[in-house]
PDB file of C-alpha atoms in Angstrom:
ATOM      1  CA  MET J   1     112.957  44.943  17.119  1.00 54.00           C
ATOM      2  CA  GLU J   2     110.340  46.656  19.217  1.00 54.00           C
ATOM      3  CA  GLU J   3     109.128  50.063  17.857  1.00 61.00           C
ATOM      4  CA  LYS J   4     109.694  53.042  20.104  1.00 75.00           C
ATOM      5  CA  ALA J   5     106.461  54.553  21.347  1.00 86.00           C
ATOM      6  CA  PHE J   6     105.666  57.985  19.944  1.00 90.00           C
ATOM      7  CA  ARG J   7     105.633  60.739  22.643  1.00 92.00           C
ATOM      8  CA  SER J   8     104.012  64.101  22.291  1.00 89.00           C
ATOM      9  CA  GLY J   9     102.979  67.048  24.446  1.00 87.00           C
ATOM     10  CA  PHE J  10     102.792  70.767  25.088  1.00 86.00           C
ATOM     11  CA  VAL J  11     105.613  72.772  26.649  1.00 89.00           C
ATOM     12  CA  ALA J  12     105.460  76.356  27.811  1.00 87.00           C
ATOM     13  CA  ILE J  13     108.417  78.659  27.645  1.00 87.00           C
ATOM     14  CA  VAL J  14     108.286  81.322  30.410  1.00 86.00           C
ATOM     15  CA  GLY J  15     110.719  83.845  31.696  1.00 87.00           C
ATOM     16  CA  ARG J  16     110.958  87.567  32.290  1.00 83.00           C
ATOM     17  CA  PRO J  17     111.178  89.794  29.177  1.00 78.00           C
ATOM     18  CA  ASN J  18     114.408  89.640  27.052  1.00 80.00           C
ATOM     19  CA  VAL J  19     115.861  86.342  28.298  1.00 85.00           C
ATOM     20  CA  GLY J  20     115.839  84.769  24.810  1.00 85.00           C
ATOM     21  CA  LYS J  21     112.574  82.889  24.688  1.00 84.00           C
ATOM     22  CA  SER J  22     111.845  83.635  21.037  1.00 80.00           C
ATOM     23  CA  THR J  23     115.466  83.056  20.069  1.00 86.00           C
ATOM     24  CA  LEU J  24     115.276  79.592  21.600  1.00 90.00           C
ATOM     25  CA  LEU J  25     112.016  78.861  19.871  1.00 86.00           C
ATOM     26  CA  ASN J  26     113.444  79.979  16.470  1.00 82.00           C
ATOM     27  CA  ARG J  27     116.555  77.825  17.034  1.00 87.00           C
ATOM     28  CA  VAL J  28     114.522  74.724  17.767  1.00 86.00           C
ATOM     29  CA  ILE J  29     112.040  75.167  14.851  1.00 80.00           C
ATOM     30  CA  GLY J  30     114.732  76.350  12.475  1.00 74.00           C
ATOM     31  CA  GLN J  31     112.551  79.005  10.903  1.00 60.00           C
ATOM     32  CA  LYS J  32     111.706  82.510  11.979  1.00 54.00           C
ATOM     33  CA  ILE J  33     108.261  82.279  13.549  1.00 55.00           C
ATOM     34  CA  ALA J  34     108.577  84.197  16.854  1.00 49.00           C
ATOM     35  CA  ILE J  35     109.354  87.897  16.664  1.00 46.00           C
ATOM     36  CA  MET J  36     112.835  88.799  17.863  1.00 45.00           C
ATOM     37  CA  SER J  37     113.731  92.263  19.186  1.00 44.00           C
ATOM     38  CA  ASP J  38     115.994  93.702  21.765  1.00 45.00           C
ATOM     39  CA  LYS J  39     113.005  95.465  23.318  1.00 45.00           C
ATOM     40  CA  ALA J  40     111.041  93.968  26.097  1.00 43.00           C
ATOM     41  CA  GLN J  41     107.433  92.930  25.580  1.00 42.00           C
ATOM     42  CA  THR J  42     107.516  92.068  21.863  1.00 43.00           C
ATOM     43  CA  THR J  43     105.747  88.719  22.047  1.00 44.00           C
ATOM     44  CA  ARG J  44     101.996  89.310  22.569  1.00 42.00           C
ATOM     45  CA  ASN J  45     100.269  86.036  21.770  1.00 47.00           C
ATOM     46  CA  LYS J  46     101.031  82.469  22.613  1.00 57.00           C
ATOM     47  CA  ILE J  47     102.985  81.639  19.471  1.00 52.00           C
ATOM     48  CA  GLN J  48     103.194  77.904  19.050  1.00 65.00           C
ATOM     49  CA  GLY J  49     106.145  76.319  17.441  1.00 76.00           C
ATOM     50  CA  VAL J  50     105.957  72.599  16.550  1.00 81.00           C
ATOM     51  CA  TYR J  51     109.055  70.433  16.766  1.00 86.00           C
ATOM     52  CA  THR J  52     108.676  66.979  15.171  1.00 85.00           C
ATOM     53  CA  THR J  53     111.086  64.063  14.983  1.00 87.00           C
ATOM     54  CA  ASN J  54     110.555  60.414  14.029  1.00 87.00           C
ATOM     55  CA  ASP J  55     109.475  59.420  17.511  1.00 90.00           C
ATOM     56  CA  SER J  56     108.234  62.671  19.130  1.00 89.00           C
ATOM     57  CA  GLN J  57     106.410  65.909  18.724  1.00 87.00           C
ATOM     58  CA  ILE J  58     106.817  68.952  21.086  1.00 87.00           C
ATOM     59  CA  VAL J  59     104.349  71.751  20.721  1.00 84.00           C
ATOM     60  CA  PHE J  60     105.938  74.923  22.235  1.00 85.00           C
ATOM     61  CA  ILE J  61     103.885  77.741  23.684  1.00 78.00           C
ATOM     62  CA  ASP J  62     105.993  80.879  23.815  1.00 67.00           C
ATOM     63  CA  THR J  63     104.308  83.036  26.461  1.00 66.00           C
ATOM     64  CA  PRO J  64     104.507  86.799  26.710  1.00 56.00           C
ATOM     65  CA  GLY J  65     107.107  87.788  29.333  1.00 52.00           C
ATOM     66  CA  ILE J  66     105.582  87.781  32.765  1.00 53.00           C
ATOM     67  CA  HIS J  67     105.769  91.162  34.385  1.00 52.00           C
ATOM     68  CA  LYS J  68     103.680  93.596  36.513  1.00 53.00           C
ATOM     69  CA  PRO J  69     101.208  94.969  33.982  1.00 51.00           C
ATOM     70  CA  LYS J  70     100.828  98.745  33.413  1.00 56.00           C
ATOM     71  CA  HIS J  71      97.718  98.817  31.142  1.00 57.00           C
ATOM     72  CA  LYS J  72      94.962  96.660  29.690  1.00 59.00           C
ATOM     73  CA  LEU J  73      97.181  95.121  27.020  1.00 56.00           C
ATOM     74  CA  GLY J  74      99.669  94.341  29.800  1.00 57.00           C
ATOM     75  CA  ASP J  75      97.014  92.607  31.847  1.00 61.00           C
ATOM     76  CA  PHE J  76      96.052  90.575  28.812  1.00 58.00           C
ATOM     77  CA  MET J  77      99.645  89.536  28.176  1.00 58.00           C
ATOM     78  CA  VAL J  78     100.242  88.424  31.710  1.00 58.00           C
ATOM     79  CA  GLU J  79      96.957  86.504  31.890  1.00 63.00           C
ATOM     80  CA  SER J  80      97.903  84.855  28.587  1.00 59.00           C
ATOM     81  CA  ALA J  81     101.205  83.717  30.018  1.00 58.00           C
ATOM     82  CA  TYR J  82      99.546  82.176  33.065  1.00 62.00           C
ATOM     83  CA  SER J  83      96.812  80.433  31.108  1.00 62.00           C
ATOM     84  CA  ALA J  84      99.588  78.745  29.066  1.00 61.00           C
ATOM     85  CA  LEU J  85     100.915  77.212  32.269  1.00 69.00           C
ATOM     86  CA  ARG J  86      97.612  75.502  33.068  1.00 67.00           C
ATOM     87  CA  GLU J  87      97.580  73.431  29.906  1.00 71.00           C
ATOM     88  CA  VAL J  88     101.063  71.988  29.414  1.00 82.00           C
ATOM     89  CA  ASP J  89     103.103  68.820  30.143  1.00 89.00           C
ATOM     90  CA  ALA J  90     106.288  70.634  31.101  1.00 92.00           C
ATOM     91  CA  VAL J  91     107.481  74.241  31.621  1.00 92.00           C
ATOM     92  CA  LEU J  92     110.849  75.681  30.490  1.00 93.00           C
ATOM     93  CA  PHE J  93     111.724  78.542  32.792  1.00 94.00           C
ATOM     94  CA  LEU J  94     114.334  80.618  30.911  1.00 94.00           C
ATOM     95  CA  VAL J  95     116.752  82.848  32.735  1.00 95.00           C
ATOM     96  CA  SER J  96     119.762  84.749  31.425  1.00 94.00           C
ATOM     97  CA  ALA J  97     123.222  83.863  32.658  1.00 95.00           C
ATOM     98  CA  ASP J  98     124.361  87.467  32.321  1.00 93.00           C
ATOM     99  CA  GLN J  99     121.652  88.876  34.587  1.00 92.00           C
ATOM    100  CA  LYS J 100     121.464  88.391  38.330  1.00 92.00           C
ATOM    101  CA  ARG J 101     118.314  86.715  39.681  1.00 93.00           C
ATOM    102  CA  GLY J 102     115.953  89.638  40.218  1.00 91.00           C
ATOM    103  CA  PRO J 103     112.493  90.392  41.513  1.00 88.00           C
ATOM    104  CA  GLY J 104     111.052  89.469  38.137  1.00 86.00           C
ATOM    105  CA  ASP J 105     112.470  85.962  38.321  1.00 91.00           C
ATOM    106  CA  ASN J 106     111.389  85.522  41.948  1.00 91.00           C
ATOM    107  CA  PHE J 107     107.873  86.639  40.948  1.00 84.00           C
ATOM    108  CA  ILE J 108     107.769  83.835  38.362  1.00 86.00           C
ATOM    109  CA  ILE J 109     109.323  81.261  40.649  1.00 91.00           C
ATOM    110  CA  GLU J 110     106.552  81.896  43.230  1.00 85.00           C
ATOM    111  CA  ARG J 111     103.973  81.176  40.554  1.00 81.00           C
ATOM    112  CA  LEU J 112     105.781  78.069  39.294  1.00 87.00           C
ATOM    113  CA  LYS J 113     105.979  76.469  42.679  1.00 87.00           C
ATOM    114  CA  ASN J 114     102.191  75.780  42.529  1.00 78.00           C
ATOM    115  CA  ASN J 115     102.446  74.341  39.018  1.00 80.00           C
ATOM    116  CA  GLN J 116     101.586  70.678  38.427  1.00 81.00           C
ATOM    117  CA  ALA J 117     103.863  70.151  35.379  1.00 87.00           C
ATOM    118  CA  PRO J 118     107.613  69.562  35.880  1.00 93.00           C
ATOM    119  CA  VAL J 119     109.599  72.798  35.598  1.00 94.00           C
ATOM    120  CA  ILE J 120     113.014  72.707  33.832  1.00 96.00           C
ATOM    121  CA  LEU J 121     115.315  75.627  34.538  1.00 97.00           C
ATOM    122  CA  VAL J 122     117.039  76.684  31.397  1.00 97.00           C
ATOM    123  CA  ILE J 123     120.102  79.070  31.874  1.00 97.00           C
ATOM    124  CA  ASN J 124     120.476  80.782  28.533  1.00 95.00           C
ATOM    125  CA  LYS J 125     123.241  82.959  27.186  1.00 94.00           C
ATOM    126  CA  ILE J 126     126.088  80.879  28.695  1.00 95.00           C
ATOM    127  CA  ASP J 127     128.341  82.084  25.845  1.00 94.00           C
ATOM    128  CA  THR J 128     128.352  85.542  27.463  1.00 94.00           C
ATOM    129  CA  ILE J 129     129.911  84.542  30.793  1.00 94.00           C
ATOM    130  CA  HIS J 130     133.067  82.817  32.071  1.00 95.00           C
ATOM    131  CA  PRO J 131     132.426  79.065  32.673  1.00 92.00           C
ATOM    132  CA  ASP J 132     133.481  79.407  36.348  1.00 94.00           C
ATOM    133  CA  LYS J 133     130.510  81.667  36.962  1.00 94.00           C
ATOM    134  CA  LEU J 134     127.949  79.018  35.922  1.00 95.00           C
ATOM    135  CA  LEU J 135     128.028  76.907  39.072  1.00 95.00           C
ATOM    136  CA  PRO J 136     127.167  79.756  41.480  1.00 95.00           C
ATOM    137  CA  ILE J 137     124.193  80.689  39.239  1.00 96.00           C
ATOM    138  CA  ILE J 138     122.955  77.061  39.343  1.00 96.00           C
ATOM    139  CA  GLU J 139     123.358  76.966  43.150  1.00 96.00           C
ATOM    140  CA  ASP J 140     121.535  80.236  43.608  1.00 96.00           C
ATOM    141  CA  TYR J 141     118.464  79.093  41.672  1.00 96.00           C
ATOM    142  CA  LYS J 142     118.499  75.693  43.363  1.00 95.00           C
ATOM    143  CA  GLU J 143     118.012  77.362  46.694  1.00 95.00           C
ATOM    144  CA  GLU J 144     114.836  79.005  45.447  1.00 95.00           C
ATOM    145  CA  MET J 145     113.053  75.986  43.942  1.00 95.00           C
ATOM    146  CA  ASP J 146     113.403  72.290  43.349  1.00 95.00           C
ATOM    147  CA  PHE J 147     113.623  72.089  39.550  1.00 96.00           C
ATOM    148  CA  ALA J 148     113.081  68.872  37.637  1.00 95.00           C
ATOM    149  CA  GLU J 149     116.268  69.573  35.626  1.00 96.00           C
ATOM    150  CA  ILE J 150     118.735  72.498  35.237  1.00 97.00           C
ATOM    151  CA  ILE J 151     120.155  72.797  31.702  1.00 96.00           C
ATOM    152  CA  PRO J 152     122.603  75.565  30.641  1.00 96.00           C
ATOM    153  CA  ILE J 153     122.344  76.576  26.920  1.00 96.00           C
ATOM    154  CA  SER J 154     123.217  79.261  24.363  1.00 94.00           C
ATOM    155  CA  ALA J 155     120.085  79.709  22.174  1.00 92.00           C
ATOM    156  CA  THR J 156     121.994  82.061  19.873  1.00 90.00           C
ATOM    157  CA  GLN J 157     124.850  79.634  19.255  1.00 92.00           C
ATOM    158  CA  GLY J 158     122.873  76.451  19.697  1.00 90.00           C
ATOM    159  CA  ASN J 159     125.119  74.960  22.503  1.00 93.00           C
ATOM    160  CA  ASN J 160     123.301  72.253  24.420  1.00 94.00           C
ATOM    161  CA  VAL J 161     119.926  72.845  22.736  1.00 92.00           C
ATOM    162  CA  ASP J 162     119.855  69.240  21.432  1.00 92.00           C
ATOM    163  CA  SER J 163     120.423  67.821  24.857  1.00 95.00           C
ATOM    164  CA  LEU J 164     117.613  70.098  26.171  1.00 95.00           C
ATOM    165  CA  LEU J 165     115.275  68.661  23.552  1.00 93.00           C
ATOM    166  CA  GLU J 166     116.262  65.058  24.384  1.00 93.00           C
ATOM    167  CA  LYS J 167     115.748  65.582  28.019  1.00 94.00           C
ATOM    168  CA  LEU J 168     112.379  67.349  27.433  1.00 94.00           C
ATOM    169  CA  THR J 169     111.113  64.388  25.406  1.00 93.00           C
ATOM    170  CA  THR J 170     111.501  62.152  28.421  1.00 94.00           C
ATOM    171  CA  TYR J 171     108.957  64.206  30.251  1.00 93.00           C
ATOM    172  CA  LEU J 172     106.277  63.677  27.585  1.00 92.00           C
ATOM    173  CA  GLU J 173     103.790  60.839  27.636  1.00 90.00           C
ATOM    174  CA  GLU J 174     102.980  58.517  24.864  1.00 90.00           C
ATOM    175  CA  GLY J 175     100.608  60.377  22.614  1.00 85.00           C
ATOM    176  CA  PRO J 176      99.453  61.285  19.052  1.00 82.00           C
ATOM    177  CA  GLN J 177     101.136  63.482  16.495  1.00 79.00           C
ATOM    178  CA  TYR J 178      98.946  66.649  16.882  1.00 74.00           C
ATOM    179  CA  TYR J 179     100.289  68.392  13.719  1.00 71.00           C
ATOM    180  CA  PRO J 180     101.598  67.259  10.336  1.00 67.00           C
ATOM    181  CA  ALA J 181     105.393  66.842  10.328  1.00 72.00           C
ATOM    182  CA  ASP J 182     105.991  69.797   8.062  1.00 66.00           C
ATOM    183  CA  GLN J 183     103.845  72.161  10.053  1.00 62.00           C
ATOM    184  CA  ILE J 184     105.890  74.506  12.261  1.00 59.00           C
ATOM    185  CA  THR J 185     103.262  76.744  13.832  1.00 61.00           C
ATOM    186  CA  ASP J 186      99.558  76.562  14.594  1.00 57.00           C
ATOM    187  CA  HIS J 187      99.023  80.275  14.040  1.00 57.00           C
ATOM    188  CA  PRO J 188      97.369  81.286  10.809  1.00 62.00           C
ATOM    189  CA  GLU J 189      99.841  82.851   8.292  1.00 72.00           C
ATOM    190  CA  TYR J 190      98.077  86.160   8.785  1.00 73.00           C
ATOM    191  CA  PHE J 191      99.301  86.309  12.332  1.00 76.00           C
ATOM    192  CA  VAL J 192     102.951  85.392  11.582  1.00 77.00           C
ATOM    193  CA  VAL J 193     102.989  87.912   8.706  1.00 84.00           C
ATOM    194  CA  SER J 194     101.697  90.710  10.969  1.00 83.00           C
ATOM    195  CA  GLU J 195     104.442  89.757  13.581  1.00 83.00           C
ATOM    196  CA  LEU J 196     107.161  89.942  10.964  1.00 86.00           C
ATOM    197  CA  ILE J 197     106.072  93.438   9.885  1.00 89.00           C
ATOM    198  CA  ARG J 198     105.819  94.563  13.494  1.00 87.00           C
ATOM    199  CA  GLU J 199     109.368  93.226  14.188  1.00 85.00           C
ATOM    200  CA  LYS J 200     110.767  95.449  11.376  1.00 88.00           C
ATOM    201  CA  VAL J 201     108.940  98.490  12.723  1.00 88.00           C
ATOM    202  CA  LEU J 202     110.577  97.923  16.108  1.00 84.00           C
ATOM    203  CA  GLN J 203     114.045  97.263  14.641  1.00 84.00           C
ATOM    204  CA  LEU J 204     113.981 100.381  12.441  1.00 85.00           C
ATOM    205  CA  THR J 205     112.317 103.008  14.662  1.00 83.00           C
ATOM    206  CA  HIS J 206     114.089 102.034  17.866  1.00 73.00           C
ATOM    207  CA  GLU J 207     112.878 104.191  20.719  1.00 68.00           C
ATOM    208  CA  GLU J 208     110.714 106.547  18.630  1.00 68.00           C
ATOM    209  CA  VAL J 209     107.847 104.162  18.069  1.00 68.00           C
ATOM    210  CA  PRO J 210     107.561 102.080  21.270  1.00 60.00           C
ATOM    211  CA  HIS J 211     105.192  99.164  21.814  1.00 65.00           C
ATOM    212  CA  SER J 212     102.195 101.166  20.972  1.00 69.00           C
ATOM    213  CA  VAL J 213     102.263  99.629  17.584  1.00 81.00           C
ATOM    214  CA  ALA J 214      99.924  96.917  16.245  1.00 83.00           C
ATOM    215  CA  VAL J 215      99.887  95.420  12.758  1.00 84.00           C
ATOM    216  CA  VAL J 216      96.681  94.130  11.176  1.00 81.00           C
ATOM    217  CA  VAL J 217      96.829  92.096   7.950  1.00 81.00           C
ATOM    218  CA  ASP J 218      93.804  93.257   6.111  1.00 80.00           C
ATOM    219  CA  SER J 219      94.053  90.786   3.233  1.00 77.00           C
ATOM    220  CA  MET J 220      96.272  88.140   1.655  1.00 78.00           C
ATOM    221  CA  THR J 221      95.455  86.990  -1.901  1.00 78.00           C
ATOM    222  CA  ARG J 222      97.262  84.922  -4.445  1.00 76.00           C
ATOM    223  CA  ASP J 223      97.224  86.015  -8.093  1.00 76.00           C
ATOM    224  CA  GLU J 224      97.400  83.818 -11.171  1.00 77.00           C
ATOM    225  CA  ASN J 225     101.212  83.938 -11.164  1.00 78.00           C
ATOM    226  CA  ASP J 226     101.292  82.597  -7.569  1.00 74.00           C
ATOM    227  CA  LYS J 227     102.383  85.997  -6.240  1.00 83.00           C
ATOM    228  CA  VAL J 228     100.967  86.747  -2.840  1.00 82.00           C
ATOM    229  CA  HIS J 229      99.465  90.269  -2.330  1.00 86.00           C
ATOM    230  CA  VAL J 230      99.554  91.336   1.310  1.00 87.00           C
ATOM    231  CA  GLN J 231      97.729  94.500   2.514  1.00 88.00           C
ATOM    232  CA  ALA J 232      98.510  95.521   6.122  1.00 89.00           C
ATOM    233  CA  THR J 233      97.731  98.448   8.338  1.00 87.00           C
ATOM    234  CA  ILE J 234     100.246  99.585  11.006  1.00 88.00           C
ATOM    235  CA  VAL J 235      98.403 101.138  13.932  1.00 85.00           C
ATOM    236  CA  VAL J 236     100.123 103.731  16.218  1.00 85.00           C
ATOM    237  CA  GLU J 237      98.824 105.845  19.110  1.00 83.00           C
ATOM    238  CA  ARG J 238     100.013 109.355  18.006  1.00 84.00           C
ATOM    239  CA  ASN J 239     100.405 111.493  14.929  1.00 86.00           C
ATOM    240  CA  SER J 240     104.040 112.021  15.755  1.00 86.00           C
ATOM    241  CA  GLN J 241     104.683 108.286  15.578  1.00 86.00           C
ATOM    242  CA  LYS J 242     102.889 108.150  12.220  1.00 88.00           C
ATOM    243  CA  GLY J 243     105.298 110.856  10.877  1.00 88.00           C
ATOM    244  CA  ILE J 244     108.342 108.885  12.174  1.00 85.00           C
ATOM    245  CA  LEU J 245     107.070 105.588  10.673  1.00 86.00           C
ATOM    246  CA  ILE J 246     106.436 107.122   7.201  1.00 86.00           C
ATOM    247  CA  GLY J 247     109.752 108.890   7.347  1.00 86.00           C
ATOM    248  CA  LYS J 248     111.180 111.598   5.057  1.00 85.00           C
ATOM    249  CA  GLY J 249     109.726 111.066   1.598  1.00 85.00           C
ATOM    250  CA  GLY J 250     108.287 107.698   2.823  1.00 86.00           C
ATOM    251  CA  LYS J 251     111.793 106.245   3.303  1.00 91.00           C
ATOM    252  CA  MET J 252     111.186 104.515   6.648  1.00 89.00           C
ATOM    253  CA  MET J 253     107.989 102.874   5.452  1.00 89.00           C
ATOM    254  CA  LYS J 254     109.861 101.674   2.395  1.00 91.00           C
ATOM    255  CA  ASP J 255     112.643 100.132   4.502  1.00 92.00           C
ATOM    256  CA  VAL J 256     110.126  98.414   6.704  1.00 92.00           C
ATOM    257  CA  GLY J 257     108.394  96.992   3.613  1.00 92.00           C
ATOM    258  CA  ILE J 258     111.666  95.772   1.998  1.00 93.00           C
ATOM    259  CA  ARG J 259     112.785  93.903   5.210  1.00 92.00           C
ATOM    260  CA  ALA J 260     109.395  92.453   5.986  1.00 92.00           C
ATOM    261  CA  ARG J 261     108.755  91.288   2.457  1.00 91.00           C
ATOM    262  CA  LYS J 262     112.021  89.251   2.477  1.00 89.00           C
ATOM    263  CA  ASP J 263     110.926  87.355   5.626  1.00 86.00           C
ATOM    264  CA  ILE J 264     107.356  86.901   4.429  1.00 85.00           C
ATOM    265  CA  GLU J 265     108.660  85.431   1.172  1.00 85.00           C
ATOM    266  CA  LEU J 266     110.785  82.960   3.130  1.00 81.00           C
ATOM    267  CA  LEU J 267     107.744  82.014   5.242  1.00 75.00           C
ATOM    268  CA  LEU J 268     105.288  81.575   2.334  1.00 74.00           C
ATOM    269  CA  GLY J 269     107.757  80.287  -0.271  1.00 76.00           C
ATOM    270  CA  ASN J 270     106.318  82.713  -2.863  1.00 79.00           C
ATOM    271  CA  LYS J 271     107.042  86.081  -4.232  1.00 88.00           C
ATOM    272  CA  VAL J 272     105.184  88.742  -2.191  1.00 89.00           C
ATOM    273  CA  TYR J 273     103.745  92.165  -3.066  1.00 91.00           C
ATOM    274  CA  LEU J 274     103.352  94.024   0.189  1.00 92.00           C
ATOM    275  CA  GLU J 275     101.298  97.217   0.701  1.00 91.00           C
ATOM    276  CA  THR J 276     101.262  98.952   4.092  1.00 90.00           C
ATOM    277  CA  TRP J 277      99.309 101.894   5.545  1.00 87.00           C
ATOM    278  CA  VAL J 278      99.847 103.744   8.846  1.00 88.00           C
ATOM    279  CA  LYS J 279      96.769 104.644  10.909  1.00 85.00           C
ATOM    280  CA  VAL J 280      96.489 106.491  14.214  1.00 86.00           C
ATOM    281  CA  GLU J 281      94.130 105.195  16.941  1.00 81.00           C
ATOM    282  CA  LYS J 282      94.671 107.159  20.155  1.00 75.00           C
ATOM    283  CA  ASN J 283      95.268 104.998  23.253  1.00 67.00           C
ATOM    284  CA  TRP J 284      94.264 101.741  21.520  1.00 60.00           C
ATOM    285  CA  ARG J 285      96.068  99.692  24.150  1.00 58.00           C
ATOM    286  CA  ASP J 286      93.492 100.715  26.833  1.00 57.00           C
ATOM    287  CA  LYS J 287      90.434 100.205  24.719  1.00 56.00           C
ATOM    288  CA  GLN J 288      88.832  96.805  24.841  1.00 55.00           C
ATOM    289  CA  ARG J 289      87.304  97.245  21.358  1.00 51.00           C
ATOM    290  CA  TYR J 290      90.636  97.908  19.744  1.00 48.00           C
ATOM    291  CA  LEU J 291      92.301  95.035  21.451  1.00 50.00           C
ATOM    292  CA  LYS J 292      89.725  92.733  19.988  1.00 53.00           C
ATOM    293  CA  ASP J 293      90.030  94.360  16.501  1.00 51.00           C
ATOM    294  CA  PHE J 294      93.726  93.934  16.598  1.00 50.00           C
ATOM    295  CA  GLY J 295      93.586  90.200  17.398  1.00 53.00           C
ATOM    296  CA  TYR J 296      93.833  90.049  21.164  1.00 49.00           C
ATOM    297  CA  ARG J 297      90.675  88.167  21.969  1.00 45.00           C
ATOM    298  CA  GLU J 298      89.998  86.797  25.451  1.00 43.00           C
ATOM    299  CA  MET J 299      88.245  83.739  24.080  1.00 38.00           C
ATOM    300  CA  ASP J 300      91.528  82.520  22.658  1.00 37.00           C
ATOM    301  CA  TYR J 301      93.178  82.252  26.112  1.00 30.00           C
TER     302      TYR J 301
END
């Protein structure tokens, strides 16, 4: 019996903010590696998830939501999303079934029309609409662009995600296995740990501490009992945000720590001792030096 050729390649996930890109990535990889939040603009770097089967490997690049930028960090995020498109074998354009096609989607479609790689339209959140409404949505997008495939899914419930992966594999060429089968992300653990802490800050503070928050993991060391000690600094832009984050009698900080520690332990497979500090750096999002310090380096993109 002839052995099936191994296929591999890089696939970008693009879409406007909040359509479920990180949820899809987490569903595919089966572990929490992309930050999930109901606030727009939570994914800042090109997190890569690696999905490996016996005969294929797909390396996913989860791009920051493409939007019109308002500050330097915004510029960086949009540039990062476009640079991801230049280096992939296929693009998944994710839209949400429960939102009408808007200017944000049209803005992305215009960019995708010039893209060399095949673009697959993925209509997410089909569990939130009546099945009869699906066909008009498909027709509406078809008029805008000639997509290689159109696949409706629910990333939250997993509907049709397997068929999406099967279909996606057919667009990959024969190629090597880039990463070991048990590796699920190419980002160093420092990065994923900082994202998990930032996710908890966003979940617990809601509107009070907006996206002007960065998390820097200062050190991660393992002691003789195999316990991992993590020291991290949470950076905000205003003293008032620092007060909110610490909370009455340090309660908010404690809650962030408890939640983040659970996820970090799952990721590392070890007991974790987590220490966090809060620091104020006014307007860090507009200062090139701080963007570099907090891990947003142009050379990476």
